[in-house]
């Protein structure tokens, strides 16, 4: 059942429904809520010195550039003069100049140079600019009103070890398609039968008694889902507003079977590009050091060189499967378990539709975690609409240690 609640804000009646979870543009409830958080927008290693990029986040366009001194900046998408796209211009020093007539802006959006214009006109010209920080290999932006809060730290990912950032994944569906999956331990047994079988673990033909038992609860950081599968107890951790943490001890990380075996923790941020697209940014910490870490990176690079367009594997094969032109089992085994795992997730989540009609869903007992995340989100949107205080979410140190190894999950990196 979908519950609609009506709140009286002065003379304005606001009706909140599940549909509000999917709308992220300026002025929408979910959009306003997300803009109270720092948002990862780009991978640091993909923005070179002096480079500028157009980015789309939360249904808005922006210009991202890195000054020659190394600092990244986010400013408005267009020059204030004749509104051409600013990312096509030139980065000089810590500013960016428009390709059309050379108007230059600094990282605060202030215009600092206008050929042929007087100083007062220049001083009175300014475009929007946004607070920017870099952390854990990602560039973060704050797009909310007022002064930006402190960027929350994820101390578990500051531990010694090999820290890598996954290639960003852009998928053609709403970000809540992916969020709904965060606590869903049941889908692993069915969606990922092909990838787990390729990894030597067969999970098909399970009896009811062998299915996992799942319980979910709200925490100080979001929603924790406890999963009991036989004698194994595991946890899926969802961090408000759109991240999830996984941890596992895995064997064949990349390449041959004798590749290093190591514990690893991952956090994935499912960031809305707009209502019908999202991007995943992943940070992976692997307990490898020195020569073992170097060997892992070597094996990973070798694998990626064997695959044409490794960044586009999930999208290409996922679309082929959705179009009925192939099945996941038809994928070349040489692509590796990791790619098969990504295609499986892509197929079921993008296959729901860009924005699913959730009024037609039939959630059951196995969907407790998904239902709880939606209720928490709805409650926070209710508070925002009602002008009341929002919950202050905090991530405790040691969360990844509680997130016990999961059975045969091939994690993306």
mmCIF file of C-alpha atoms in Angstrom:
data_model
loop_
_atom_site.group_PDB
_atom_site.id
_atom_site.type_symbol
_atom_site.label_atom_id
_atom_site.label_comp_id
_atom_site.label_asym_id
_atom_site.label_seq_id
_atom_site.Cartn_x
_atom_site.Cartn_y
_atom_site.Cartn_z
ATOM 1 C CA UNK A 1 0.000 0.000 0.000
ATOM 2 C CA UNK A 2 1.239 3.500 -0.829
ATOM 3 C CA UNK A 3 0.442 6.043 1.867
ATOM 4 C CA UNK A 4 -0.071 9.654 0.879
ATOM 5 C CA UNK A 5 0.323 12.284 3.569
ATOM 6 C CA UNK A 6 -0.765 15.886 3.296
ATOM 7 C CA UNK A 7 0.932 18.643 5.238
ATOM 8 C CA UNK A 8 -0.191 22.232 5.627
ATOM 9 C CA UNK A 9 2.722 24.650 5.248
ATOM 10 C CA UNK A 10 1.091 28.007 5.770
ATOM 11 C CA UNK A 11 -1.494 28.044 3.011
ATOM 12 C CA UNK A 12 0.323 25.550 0.810
ATOM 13 C CA UNK A 13 -0.830 21.939 0.848
ATOM 14 C CA UNK A 14 1.992 19.511 -0.028
ATOM 15 C CA UNK A 15 1.141 15.950 -1.015
ATOM 16 C CA UNK A 16 4.094 13.568 -0.685
ATOM 17 C CA UNK A 17 4.209 10.254 -2.536
ATOM 18 C CA UNK A 18 6.757 7.700 -3.723
ATOM 19 C CA UNK A 19 6.969 9.669 -6.961
ATOM 20 C CA UNK A 20 8.714 12.454 -5.034
ATOM 21 C CA UNK A 21 11.677 10.133 -4.431
ATOM 22 C CA UNK A 22 12.564 10.140 -8.121
ATOM 23 C CA UNK A 23 12.447 13.873 -8.933
ATOM 24 C CA UNK A 24 15.794 15.551 -8.261
ATOM 25 C CA UNK A 25 15.746 18.867 -10.143
ATOM 26 C CA UNK A 26 15.886 22.300 -8.462
ATOM 27 C CA UNK A 27 12.831 22.961 -6.325
ATOM 28 C CA UNK A 28 11.732 19.321 -6.029
ATOM 29 C CA UNK A 29 11.603 17.799 -2.552
ATOM 30 C CA UNK A 30 14.198 15.097 -3.252
ATOM 31 C CA UNK A 31 16.322 17.617 -5.123
ATOM 32 C CA UNK A 32 16.249 20.031 -2.202
ATOM 33 C CA UNK A 33 17.047 17.225 0.220
ATOM 34 C CA UNK A 34 20.008 15.942 -1.799
ATOM 35 C CA UNK A 35 21.376 19.465 -2.033
ATOM 36 C CA UNK A 36 21.846 19.467 1.745
ATOM 37 C CA UNK A 37 24.623 16.867 1.270
ATOM 38 C CA UNK A 38 28.040 16.945 -0.356
ATOM 39 C CA UNK A 39 27.762 15.168 -3.717
ATOM 40 C CA UNK A 40 30.577 13.304 -5.558
ATOM 41 C CA UNK A 41 30.581 14.539 -9.152
ATOM 42 C CA UNK A 42 33.761 13.287 -10.848
ATOM 43 C CA UNK A 43 36.759 11.029 -10.395
ATOM 44 C CA UNK A 44 39.854 13.042 -9.509
ATOM 45 C CA UNK A 45 42.225 11.150 -11.787
ATOM 46 C CA UNK A 46 40.001 11.933 -14.789
ATOM 47 C CA UNK A 47 40.446 15.715 -14.475
ATOM 48 C CA UNK A 48 43.929 16.765 -15.582
ATOM 49 C CA UNK A 49 45.643 20.052 -14.784
ATOM 50 C CA UNK A 50 44.140 22.801 -16.913
ATOM 51 C CA UNK A 51 41.227 20.609 -18.047
ATOM 52 C CA UNK A 52 37.566 21.615 -18.053
ATOM 53 C CA UNK A 53 34.507 19.377 -18.346
ATOM 54 C CA UNK A 54 30.743 19.797 -18.644
ATOM 55 C CA UNK A 55 28.944 17.850 -15.923
ATOM 56 C CA UNK A 56 25.287 17.199 -15.227
ATOM 57 C CA UNK A 57 24.244 16.461 -11.643
ATOM 58 C CA UNK A 58 20.797 16.620 -10.009
ATOM 59 C CA UNK A 59 19.227 17.707 -13.282
ATOM 60 C CA UNK A 60 21.498 20.774 -13.645
ATOM 61 C CA UNK A 61 24.454 21.624 -15.868
ATOM 62 C CA UNK A 62 27.770 22.842 -14.447
ATOM 63 C CA UNK A 63 31.343 23.573 -15.520
ATOM 64 C CA UNK A 64 34.056 21.595 -13.738
ATOM 65 C CA UNK A 65 37.688 22.609 -14.219
ATOM 66 C CA UNK A 66 41.063 22.159 -12.582
ATOM 67 C CA UNK A 67 43.253 25.224 -12.271
ATOM 68 C CA UNK A 68 46.899 25.107 -13.200
ATOM 69 C CA UNK A 69 47.712 25.077 -9.477
ATOM 70 C CA UNK A 70 45.800 21.793 -9.078
ATOM 71 C CA UNK A 71 42.623 22.986 -7.379
ATOM 72 C CA UNK A 72 39.266 21.892 -8.818
ATOM 73 C CA UNK A 73 36.330 24.274 -9.201
ATOM 74 C CA UNK A 74 32.642 24.050 -10.104
ATOM 75 C CA UNK A 75 30.987 27.087 -11.673
ATOM 76 C CA UNK A 76 27.970 27.869 -13.831
ATOM 77 C CA UNK A 77 27.689 26.166 -17.218
ATOM 78 C CA UNK A 78 27.630 29.342 -19.325
ATOM 79 C CA UNK A 79 29.464 32.623 -19.665
ATOM 80 C CA UNK A 80 27.439 35.623 -18.466
ATOM 81 C CA UNK A 81 28.223 37.529 -21.691
ATOM 82 C CA UNK A 82 26.568 35.656 -24.555
ATOM 83 C CA UNK A 83 25.789 32.394 -22.719
ATOM 84 C CA UNK A 84 28.138 30.095 -24.597
ATOM 85 C CA UNK A 85 29.317 26.917 -22.841
ATOM 86 C CA UNK A 86 32.136 27.807 -20.486
ATOM 87 C CA UNK A 87 33.858 24.412 -20.481
ATOM 88 C CA UNK A 88 34.897 25.025 -24.105
ATOM 89 C CA UNK A 89 37.109 27.873 -22.926
ATOM 90 C CA UNK A 90 40.689 27.964 -21.662
ATOM 91 C CA UNK A 91 41.971 27.421 -18.141
ATOM 92 C CA UNK A 92 44.628 29.930 -17.138
ATOM 93 C CA UNK A 93 46.052 30.101 -13.633
ATOM 94 C CA UNK A 94 43.201 29.326 -11.271
ATOM 95 C CA UNK A 95 40.496 30.710 -13.573
ATOM 96 C CA UNK A 96 38.712 29.891 -16.805
ATOM 97 C CA UNK A 97 38.137 32.189 -19.776
ATOM 98 C CA UNK A 98 35.312 32.016 -22.300
ATOM 99 C CA UNK A 99 36.174 30.814 -25.802
ATOM 100 C CA UNK A 100 33.846 33.388 -27.381
ATOM 101 C CA UNK A 101 35.164 36.777 -26.174
ATOM 102 C CA UNK A 102 37.696 35.947 -23.477
ATOM 103 C CA UNK A 103 35.741 36.893 -20.368
ATOM 104 C CA UNK A 104 37.591 35.261 -17.477
ATOM 105 C CA UNK A 105 36.222 33.986 -14.148
ATOM 106 C CA UNK A 106 37.925 32.812 -10.976
ATOM 107 C CA UNK A 107 36.866 29.853 -8.839
ATOM 108 C CA UNK A 108 34.342 31.979 -6.940
ATOM 109 C CA UNK A 109 32.550 32.858 -10.181
ATOM 110 C CA UNK A 110 33.788 36.448 -10.113
ATOM 111 C CA UNK A 111 34.608 37.881 -13.529
ATOM 112 C CA UNK A 112 38.209 39.147 -13.442
ATOM 113 C CA UNK A 113 38.801 40.182 -17.059
ATOM 114 C CA UNK A 114 36.644 41.568 -19.889
ATOM 115 C CA UNK A 115 38.395 42.819 -23.019
ATOM 116 C CA UNK A 116 37.146 46.300 -23.925
ATOM 117 C CA UNK A 117 35.017 46.829 -20.798
ATOM 118 C CA UNK A 118 35.548 49.107 -17.806
ATOM 119 C CA UNK A 119 36.602 47.865 -14.365
ATOM 120 C CA UNK A 120 33.248 48.563 -12.712
ATOM 121 C CA UNK A 121 31.379 46.479 -15.300
ATOM 122 C CA UNK A 122 33.812 43.637 -14.675
ATOM 123 C CA UNK A 123 33.422 43.856 -10.878
ATOM 124 C CA UNK A 124 29.638 43.660 -11.235
ATOM 125 C CA UNK A 125 29.741 40.482 -13.325
ATOM 126 C CA UNK A 126 29.590 37.180 -11.477
ATOM 127 C CA UNK A 127 28.341 33.665 -12.231
ATOM 128 C CA UNK A 128 27.322 30.937 -9.816
ATOM 129 C CA UNK A 129 30.086 28.955 -8.111
ATOM 130 C CA UNK A 130 29.949 26.043 -5.698
ATOM 131 C CA UNK A 131 32.105 24.741 -2.857
ATOM 132 C CA UNK A 132 34.415 21.970 -4.042
ATOM 133 C CA UNK A 133 36.657 19.467 -2.250
ATOM 134 C CA UNK A 134 38.583 16.339 -3.186
ATOM 135 C CA UNK A 135 38.514 13.278 -0.958
ATOM 136 C CA UNK A 136 39.087 9.545 -1.441
ATOM 137 C CA UNK A 137 39.905 10.046 -5.110
ATOM 138 C CA UNK A 138 36.645 11.876 -5.905
ATOM 139 C CA UNK A 139 35.712 15.501 -6.546
ATOM 140 C CA UNK A 140 32.807 16.618 -4.361
ATOM 141 C CA UNK A 141 30.498 19.594 -4.755
ATOM 142 C CA UNK A 142 27.994 21.271 -2.453
ATOM 143 C CA UNK A 143 24.954 22.667 -4.266
ATOM 144 C CA UNK A 144 22.748 23.671 -1.348
ATOM 145 C CA UNK A 145 21.863 27.053 0.061
ATOM 146 C CA UNK A 146 24.096 28.947 2.460
ATOM 147 C CA UNK A 147 27.550 27.985 3.673
ATOM 148 C CA UNK A 148 28.658 24.447 2.931
ATOM 149 C CA UNK A 149 28.865 22.114 5.956
ATOM 150 C CA UNK A 150 31.997 20.153 6.742
ATOM 151 C CA UNK A 151 32.610 17.320 4.326
ATOM 152 C CA UNK A 152 31.895 14.104 6.292
ATOM 153 C CA UNK A 153 34.872 11.796 6.589
ATOM 154 C CA UNK A 154 34.837 8.047 6.022
ATOM 155 C CA UNK A 155 37.655 6.998 8.327
ATOM 156 C CA UNK A 156 37.374 3.318 7.416
ATOM 157 C CA UNK A 157 38.618 4.161 3.930
ATOM 158 C CA UNK A 158 41.601 6.136 5.242
ATOM 159 C CA UNK A 159 43.289 2.983 6.536
ATOM 160 C CA UNK A 160 46.592 1.759 5.086
ATOM 161 C CA UNK A 161 46.173 -0.300 1.966
ATOM 162 C CA UNK A 162 45.582 0.035 -1.746
ATOM 163 C CA UNK A 163 42.901 2.672 -2.381
ATOM 164 C CA UNK A 164 41.431 2.688 -5.881
ATOM 165 C CA UNK A 165 38.461 4.389 -7.500
ATOM 166 C CA UNK A 166 36.199 2.463 -9.824
ATOM 167 C CA UNK A 167 35.458 3.668 -13.328
ATOM 168 C CA UNK A 168 32.203 5.669 -13.027
ATOM 169 C CA UNK A 169 29.153 3.851 -14.377
ATOM 170 C CA UNK A 170 26.398 5.865 -16.077
ATOM 171 C CA UNK A 171 23.090 3.967 -16.279
ATOM 172 C CA UNK A 172 19.851 5.041 -18.007
ATOM 173 C CA UNK A 173 17.472 4.786 -15.056
ATOM 174 C CA UNK A 174 16.528 6.629 -11.884
ATOM 175 C CA UNK A 175 18.988 6.450 -8.998
ATOM 176 C CA UNK A 176 16.345 4.867 -6.767
ATOM 177 C CA UNK A 177 16.386 1.748 -8.952
ATOM 178 C CA UNK A 178 19.886 1.206 -7.576
ATOM 179 C CA UNK A 179 19.166 2.401 -4.029
ATOM 180 C CA UNK A 180 16.292 -0.073 -3.742
ATOM 181 C CA UNK A 181 18.811 -2.837 -4.433
ATOM 182 C CA UNK A 182 21.222 -1.836 -1.639
ATOM 183 C CA UNK A 183 19.685 -4.027 1.130
ATOM 184 C CA UNK A 184 18.505 -6.775 -1.226
ATOM 185 C CA UNK A 185 20.502 -9.861 -0.301
ATOM 186 C CA UNK A 186 17.937 -12.162 -1.868
ATOM 187 C CA UNK A 187 18.653 -10.992 -5.419
ATOM 188 C CA UNK A 188 22.252 -12.258 -5.213
ATOM 189 C CA UNK A 189 21.025 -15.854 -5.287
ATOM 190 C CA UNK A 190 18.993 -15.374 -8.445
ATOM 191 C CA UNK A 191 20.281 -12.374 -10.395
ATOM 192 C CA UNK A 192 23.904 -13.479 -10.006
ATOM 193 C CA UNK A 193 23.612 -17.201 -10.673
ATOM 194 C CA UNK A 194 25.730 -16.954 -13.810
ATOM 195 C CA UNK A 195 28.557 -14.946 -12.242
ATOM 196 C CA UNK A 196 28.629 -17.020 -9.049
ATOM 197 C CA UNK A 197 28.674 -20.260 -11.039
ATOM 198 C CA UNK A 198 31.588 -18.919 -13.093
ATOM 199 C CA UNK A 199 33.325 -18.250 -9.801
ATOM 200 C CA UNK A 200 32.844 -21.886 -8.827
ATOM 201 C CA UNK A 201 29.812 -21.421 -6.557
ATOM 202 C CA UNK A 202 26.442 -22.848 -7.619
ATOM 203 C CA UNK A 203 23.420 -21.310 -5.888
ATOM 204 C CA UNK A 204 20.547 -22.537 -8.039
ATOM 205 C CA UNK A 205 17.824 -24.958 -6.944
ATOM 206 C CA UNK A 206 17.864 -23.831 -3.326
ATOM 207 C CA UNK A 207 15.069 -24.979 -1.029
ATOM 208 C CA UNK A 208 13.019 -22.502 1.015
ATOM 209 C CA UNK A 209 14.933 -23.532 4.141
ATOM 210 C CA UNK A 210 18.204 -22.527 2.467
ATOM 211 C CA UNK A 211 17.114 -19.011 1.530
ATOM 212 C CA UNK A 212 18.644 -16.167 3.571
ATOM 213 C CA UNK A 213 16.803 -14.646 6.518
ATOM 214 C CA UNK A 214 16.898 -10.847 6.398
ATOM 215 C CA UNK A 215 16.107 -8.176 8.988
ATOM 216 C CA UNK A 216 16.539 -4.423 8.508
ATOM 217 C CA UNK A 217 16.738 -1.563 11.003
ATOM 218 C CA UNK A 218 17.351 2.169 10.888
ATOM 219 C CA UNK A 219 20.713 3.288 12.285
ATOM 220 C CA UNK A 220 22.626 6.511 12.851
ATOM 221 C CA UNK A 221 23.978 6.254 9.285
ATOM 222 C CA UNK A 222 20.975 4.916 7.373
ATOM 223 C CA UNK A 223 19.671 1.346 7.157
ATOM 224 C CA UNK A 224 21.442 -1.858 8.156
ATOM 225 C CA UNK A 225 20.241 -5.182 6.789
ATOM 226 C CA UNK A 226 21.324 -8.336 8.608
ATOM 227 C CA UNK A 227 21.428 -11.449 6.459
ATOM 228 C CA UNK A 228 21.697 -14.988 7.784
ATOM 229 C CA UNK A 229 22.570 -17.601 5.207
ATOM 230 C CA UNK A 230 23.184 -20.975 6.786
ATOM 231 C CA UNK A 231 25.885 -20.437 9.409
ATOM 232 C CA UNK A 232 27.024 -17.151 7.860
ATOM 233 C CA UNK A 233 25.857 -13.781 9.161
ATOM 234 C CA UNK A 234 26.415 -10.768 6.932
ATOM 235 C CA UNK A 235 25.403 -7.131 6.741
ATOM 236 C CA UNK A 236 24.484 -4.750 3.947
ATOM 237 C CA UNK A 237 24.949 -1.135 5.024
ATOM 238 C CA UNK A 238 23.031 1.685 3.314
ATOM 239 C CA UNK A 239 24.279 5.207 4.047
ATOM 240 C CA UNK A 240 21.886 8.086 3.594
ATOM 241 C CA UNK A 241 21.195 9.501 1.158
ATOM 242 C CA UNK A 242 22.542 7.211 -1.625
ATOM 243 C CA UNK A 243 25.592 5.119 -0.674
ATOM 244 C CA UNK A 244 26.158 1.521 0.314
ATOM 245 C CA UNK A 245 29.111 -0.293 1.867
ATOM 246 C CA UNK A 246 30.219 -3.848 1.127
ATOM 247 C CA UNK A 247 33.161 -5.797 2.509
ATOM 248 C CA UNK A 248 34.511 -9.219 1.675
ATOM 249 C CA UNK A 249 37.537 -11.448 1.684
ATOM 250 C CA UNK A 250 37.947 -12.503 -1.913
ATOM 251 C CA UNK A 251 40.376 -14.750 -3.717
ATOM 252 C CA UNK A 252 40.735 -14.231 -7.459
ATOM 253 C CA UNK A 253 40.623 -10.434 -7.475
ATOM 254 C CA UNK A 254 41.811 -10.147 -11.061
ATOM 255 C CA UNK A 255 43.511 -12.402 -13.549
ATOM 256 C CA UNK A 256 44.724 -15.946 -12.741
ATOM 257 C CA UNK A 257 43.582 -18.083 -9.836
ATOM 258 C CA UNK A 258 46.848 -17.526 -7.959
ATOM 259 C CA UNK A 259 46.312 -13.740 -7.768
ATOM 260 C CA UNK A 260 46.545 -12.230 -4.260
ATOM 261 C CA UNK A 261 43.783 -13.033 -1.804
ATOM 262 C CA UNK A 262 42.831 -10.071 0.341
ATOM 263 C CA UNK A 263 40.157 -8.370 2.388
ATOM 264 C CA UNK A 264 38.520 -5.431 0.668
ATOM 265 C CA UNK A 265 35.889 -2.811 1.500
ATOM 266 C CA UNK A 266 33.878 -0.786 -0.980
ATOM 267 C CA UNK A 267 31.596 2.201 -0.847
ATOM 268 C CA UNK A 268 29.443 3.121 -3.835
ATOM 269 C CA UNK A 269 27.650 6.436 -4.316
ATOM 270 C CA UNK A 270 24.564 6.323 -6.593
ATOM 271 C CA UNK A 271 24.308 9.936 -7.732
ATOM 272 C CA UNK A 272 21.404 11.252 -9.814
ATOM 273 C CA UNK A 273 22.430 12.806 -13.111
ATOM 274 C CA UNK A 274 18.785 13.672 -13.705
ATOM 275 C CA UNK A 275 15.448 11.937 -13.162
ATOM 276 C CA UNK A 276 16.184 9.191 -15.701
ATOM 277 C CA UNK A 277 19.948 8.670 -15.334
ATOM 278 C CA UNK A 278 22.414 8.129 -12.511
ATOM 279 C CA UNK A 279 26.138 7.618 -12.089
ATOM 280 C CA UNK A 280 27.884 5.277 -9.637
ATOM 281 C CA UNK A 281 31.163 6.370 -8.065
ATOM 282 C CA UNK A 282 32.977 3.593 -6.233
ATOM 283 C CA UNK A 283 35.894 3.709 -3.781
ATOM 284 C CA UNK A 284 37.683 0.425 -3.020
ATOM 285 C CA UNK A 285 40.160 -0.217 -0.206
ATOM 286 C CA UNK A 286 42.124 -3.459 -0.539
ATOM 287 C CA UNK A 287 44.369 -4.837 2.194
ATOM 288 C CA UNK A 288 47.373 -5.164 -0.094
ATOM 289 C CA UNK A 289 50.709 -3.443 0.343
ATOM 290 C CA UNK A 290 54.064 -3.107 -1.388
ATOM 291 C CA UNK A 291 54.763 -5.741 -4.039
ATOM 292 C CA UNK A 292 51.371 -7.409 -3.632
ATOM 293 C CA UNK A 293 49.593 -4.114 -4.305
ATOM 294 C CA UNK A 294 51.762 -3.502 -7.365
ATOM 295 C CA UNK A 295 51.047 -7.038 -8.621
ATOM 296 C CA UNK A 296 47.308 -6.523 -8.184
ATOM 297 C CA UNK A 297 47.380 -3.305 -10.230
ATOM 298 C CA UNK A 298 49.422 -5.071 -12.904
ATOM 299 C CA UNK A 299 46.888 -7.914 -13.146
ATOM 300 C CA UNK A 300 43.980 -5.473 -13.263
ATOM 301 C CA UNK A 301 45.557 -3.488 -16.074
ATOM 302 C CA UNK A 302 46.295 -6.663 -18.026
ATOM 303 C CA UNK A 303 42.674 -7.749 -17.733
ATOM 304 C CA UNK A 304 41.367 -4.372 -18.866
ATOM 305 C CA UNK A 305 43.661 -4.388 -21.880
ATOM 306 C CA UNK A 306 42.124 -7.700 -22.960
ATOM 307 C CA UNK A 307 38.641 -6.179 -22.983
ATOM 308 C CA UNK A 308 37.513 -3.760 -25.674
ATOM 309 C CA UNK A 309 35.845 -0.742 -24.051
ATOM 310 C CA UNK A 310 35.819 -2.147 -20.482
ATOM 311 C CA UNK A 311 33.853 0.883 -19.236
ATOM 312 C CA UNK A 312 30.997 0.074 -21.603
ATOM 313 C CA UNK A 313 30.650 -3.671 -20.974
ATOM 314 C CA UNK A 314 27.608 -3.433 -18.682
ATOM 315 C CA UNK A 315 25.761 -1.008 -20.937
ATOM 316 C CA UNK A 316 26.516 -2.875 -24.171
ATOM 317 C CA UNK A 317 25.717 -6.402 -23.005
ATOM 318 C CA UNK A 318 22.920 -5.251 -20.713
ATOM 319 C CA UNK A 319 21.135 -3.599 -23.628
ATOM 320 C CA UNK A 320 21.673 -6.709 -25.757
ATOM 321 C CA UNK A 321 20.082 -8.879 -23.064
ATOM 322 C CA UNK A 322 17.180 -6.475 -22.572
ATOM 323 C CA UNK A 323 16.563 -6.421 -26.322
ATOM 324 C CA UNK A 324 16.356 -10.238 -26.371
ATOM 325 C CA UNK A 325 19.391 -10.550 -28.638
ATOM 326 C CA UNK A 326 21.415 -12.637 -26.186
ATOM 327 C CA UNK A 327 21.392 -14.105 -22.695
ATOM 328 C CA UNK A 328 23.842 -13.386 -19.917
ATOM 329 C CA UNK A 329 25.137 -16.956 -20.162
ATOM 330 C CA UNK A 330 26.229 -16.180 -23.737
ATOM 331 C CA UNK A 331 28.875 -13.732 -22.479
ATOM 332 C CA UNK A 332 32.454 -14.749 -23.163
ATOM 333 C CA UNK A 333 33.890 -16.334 -19.966
ATOM 334 C CA UNK A 334 37.153 -14.535 -20.710
ATOM 335 C CA UNK A 335 35.431 -11.259 -19.758
ATOM 336 C CA UNK A 336 35.662 -12.326 -16.139
ATOM 337 C CA UNK A 337 33.258 -12.670 -13.241
ATOM 338 C CA UNK A 338 33.322 -8.972 -12.428
ATOM 339 C CA UNK A 339 31.906 -7.962 -15.811
ATOM 340 C CA UNK A 340 29.243 -10.679 -15.679
ATOM 341 C CA UNK A 341 28.184 -9.400 -12.254
ATOM 342 C CA UNK A 342 27.815 -5.849 -13.580
ATOM 343 C CA UNK A 343 25.746 -6.955 -16.571
ATOM 344 C CA UNK A 344 23.419 -8.936 -14.302
ATOM 345 C CA UNK A 345 22.770 -5.889 -12.102
ATOM 346 C CA UNK A 346 22.359 -3.597 -15.102
ATOM 347 C CA UNK A 347 19.848 -5.945 -16.700
ATOM 348 C CA UNK A 348 17.494 -6.156 -13.716
ATOM 349 C CA UNK A 349 17.731 -2.523 -12.621
ATOM 350 C CA UNK A 350 17.629 -0.784 -15.988
ATOM 351 C CA UNK A 351 15.051 -3.385 -16.993
ATOM 352 C CA UNK A 352 12.621 -1.914 -14.445
ATOM 353 C CA UNK A 353 12.297 1.153 -16.662
ATOM 354 C CA UNK A 354 13.810 4.621 -16.355
ATOM 355 C CA UNK A 355 11.284 5.501 -13.639
ATOM 356 C CA UNK A 356 9.264 2.448 -12.575
ATOM 357 C CA UNK A 357 5.589 2.814 -11.720
ATOM 358 C CA UNK A 358 5.953 1.707 -8.108
ATOM 359 C CA UNK A 359 2.192 1.805 -7.578
ATOM 360 C CA UNK A 360 2.119 -1.471 -9.528
ATOM 361 C CA UNK A 361 4.741 -3.235 -7.386
ATOM 362 C CA UNK A 362 3.954 -6.060 -4.977
ATOM 363 C CA UNK A 363 6.567 -5.900 -2.216
ATOM 364 C CA UNK A 364 6.890 -8.945 0.027
ATOM 365 C CA UNK A 365 8.716 -10.101 3.149
ATOM 366 C CA UNK A 366 12.020 -10.219 1.291
ATOM 367 C CA UNK A 367 11.720 -6.499 0.537
ATOM 368 C CA UNK A 368 11.842 -5.260 4.148
ATOM 369 C CA UNK A 369 15.090 -3.360 3.631
ATOM 370 C CA UNK A 370 13.916 -1.688 0.457
ATOM 371 C CA UNK A 371 10.627 -0.688 2.087
ATOM 372 C CA UNK A 372 12.463 0.722 5.116
ATOM 373 C CA UNK A 373 14.818 2.841 3.006
ATOM 374 C CA UNK A 374 11.804 4.293 1.193
ATOM 375 C CA UNK A 375 10.062 5.053 4.510
ATOM 376 C CA UNK A 376 13.157 6.786 5.877
ATOM 377 C CA UNK A 377 13.448 8.869 2.729
ATOM 378 C CA UNK A 378 9.738 9.720 2.845
ATOM 379 C CA UNK A 379 10.033 10.781 6.478
ATOM 380 C CA UNK A 380 12.935 13.100 5.715
ATOM 381 C CA UNK A 381 11.098 14.625 2.751
ATOM 382 C CA UNK A 382 8.089 15.065 5.039
ATOM 383 C CA UNK A 383 10.251 16.941 7.539
ATOM 384 C CA UNK A 384 11.683 19.112 4.763
ATOM 385 C CA UNK A 385 8.228 19.917 3.400
ATOM 386 C CA UNK A 386 6.989 20.631 6.915
ATOM 387 C CA UNK A 387 9.890 22.953 7.729
ATOM 388 C CA UNK A 388 11.170 20.722 10.530
ATOM 389 C CA UNK A 389 14.731 19.642 11.324
ATOM 390 C CA UNK A 390 16.272 16.838 9.282
ATOM 391 C CA UNK A 391 18.063 13.896 10.864
ATOM 392 C CA UNK A 392 21.817 14.354 11.209
ATOM 393 C CA UNK A 393 23.355 11.189 9.765
ATOM 394 C CA UNK A 394 26.765 10.026 11.046
ATOM 395 C CA UNK A 395 28.994 7.142 9.948
ATOM 396 C CA UNK A 396 30.734 5.323 12.820
ATOM 397 C CA UNK A 397 34.327 4.195 12.646
ATOM 398 C CA UNK A 398 34.695 0.456 12.083
ATOM 399 C CA UNK A 399 31.515 -0.022 10.065
ATOM 400 C CA UNK A 400 33.336 -2.053 7.415
ATOM 401 C CA UNK A 401 34.550 -4.469 10.105
ATOM 402 C CA UNK A 402 30.957 -5.339 10.966
ATOM 403 C CA UNK A 403 30.154 -5.853 7.299
ATOM 404 C CA UNK A 404 31.147 -9.502 7.263
ATOM 405 C CA UNK A 405 32.311 -11.411 4.150
ATOM 406 C CA UNK A 406 29.512 -12.194 1.717
ATOM 407 C CA UNK A 407 29.327 -15.581 -0.054
ATOM 408 C CA UNK A 408 30.886 -15.436 -3.513
ATOM 409 C CA UNK A 409 30.084 -11.857 -4.441
ATOM 410 C CA UNK A 410 32.248 -10.615 -7.332
ATOM 411 C CA UNK A 411 32.639 -6.955 -6.539
ATOM 412 C CA UNK A 412 33.203 -4.267 -9.143
ATOM 413 C CA UNK A 413 36.377 -2.211 -9.177
#
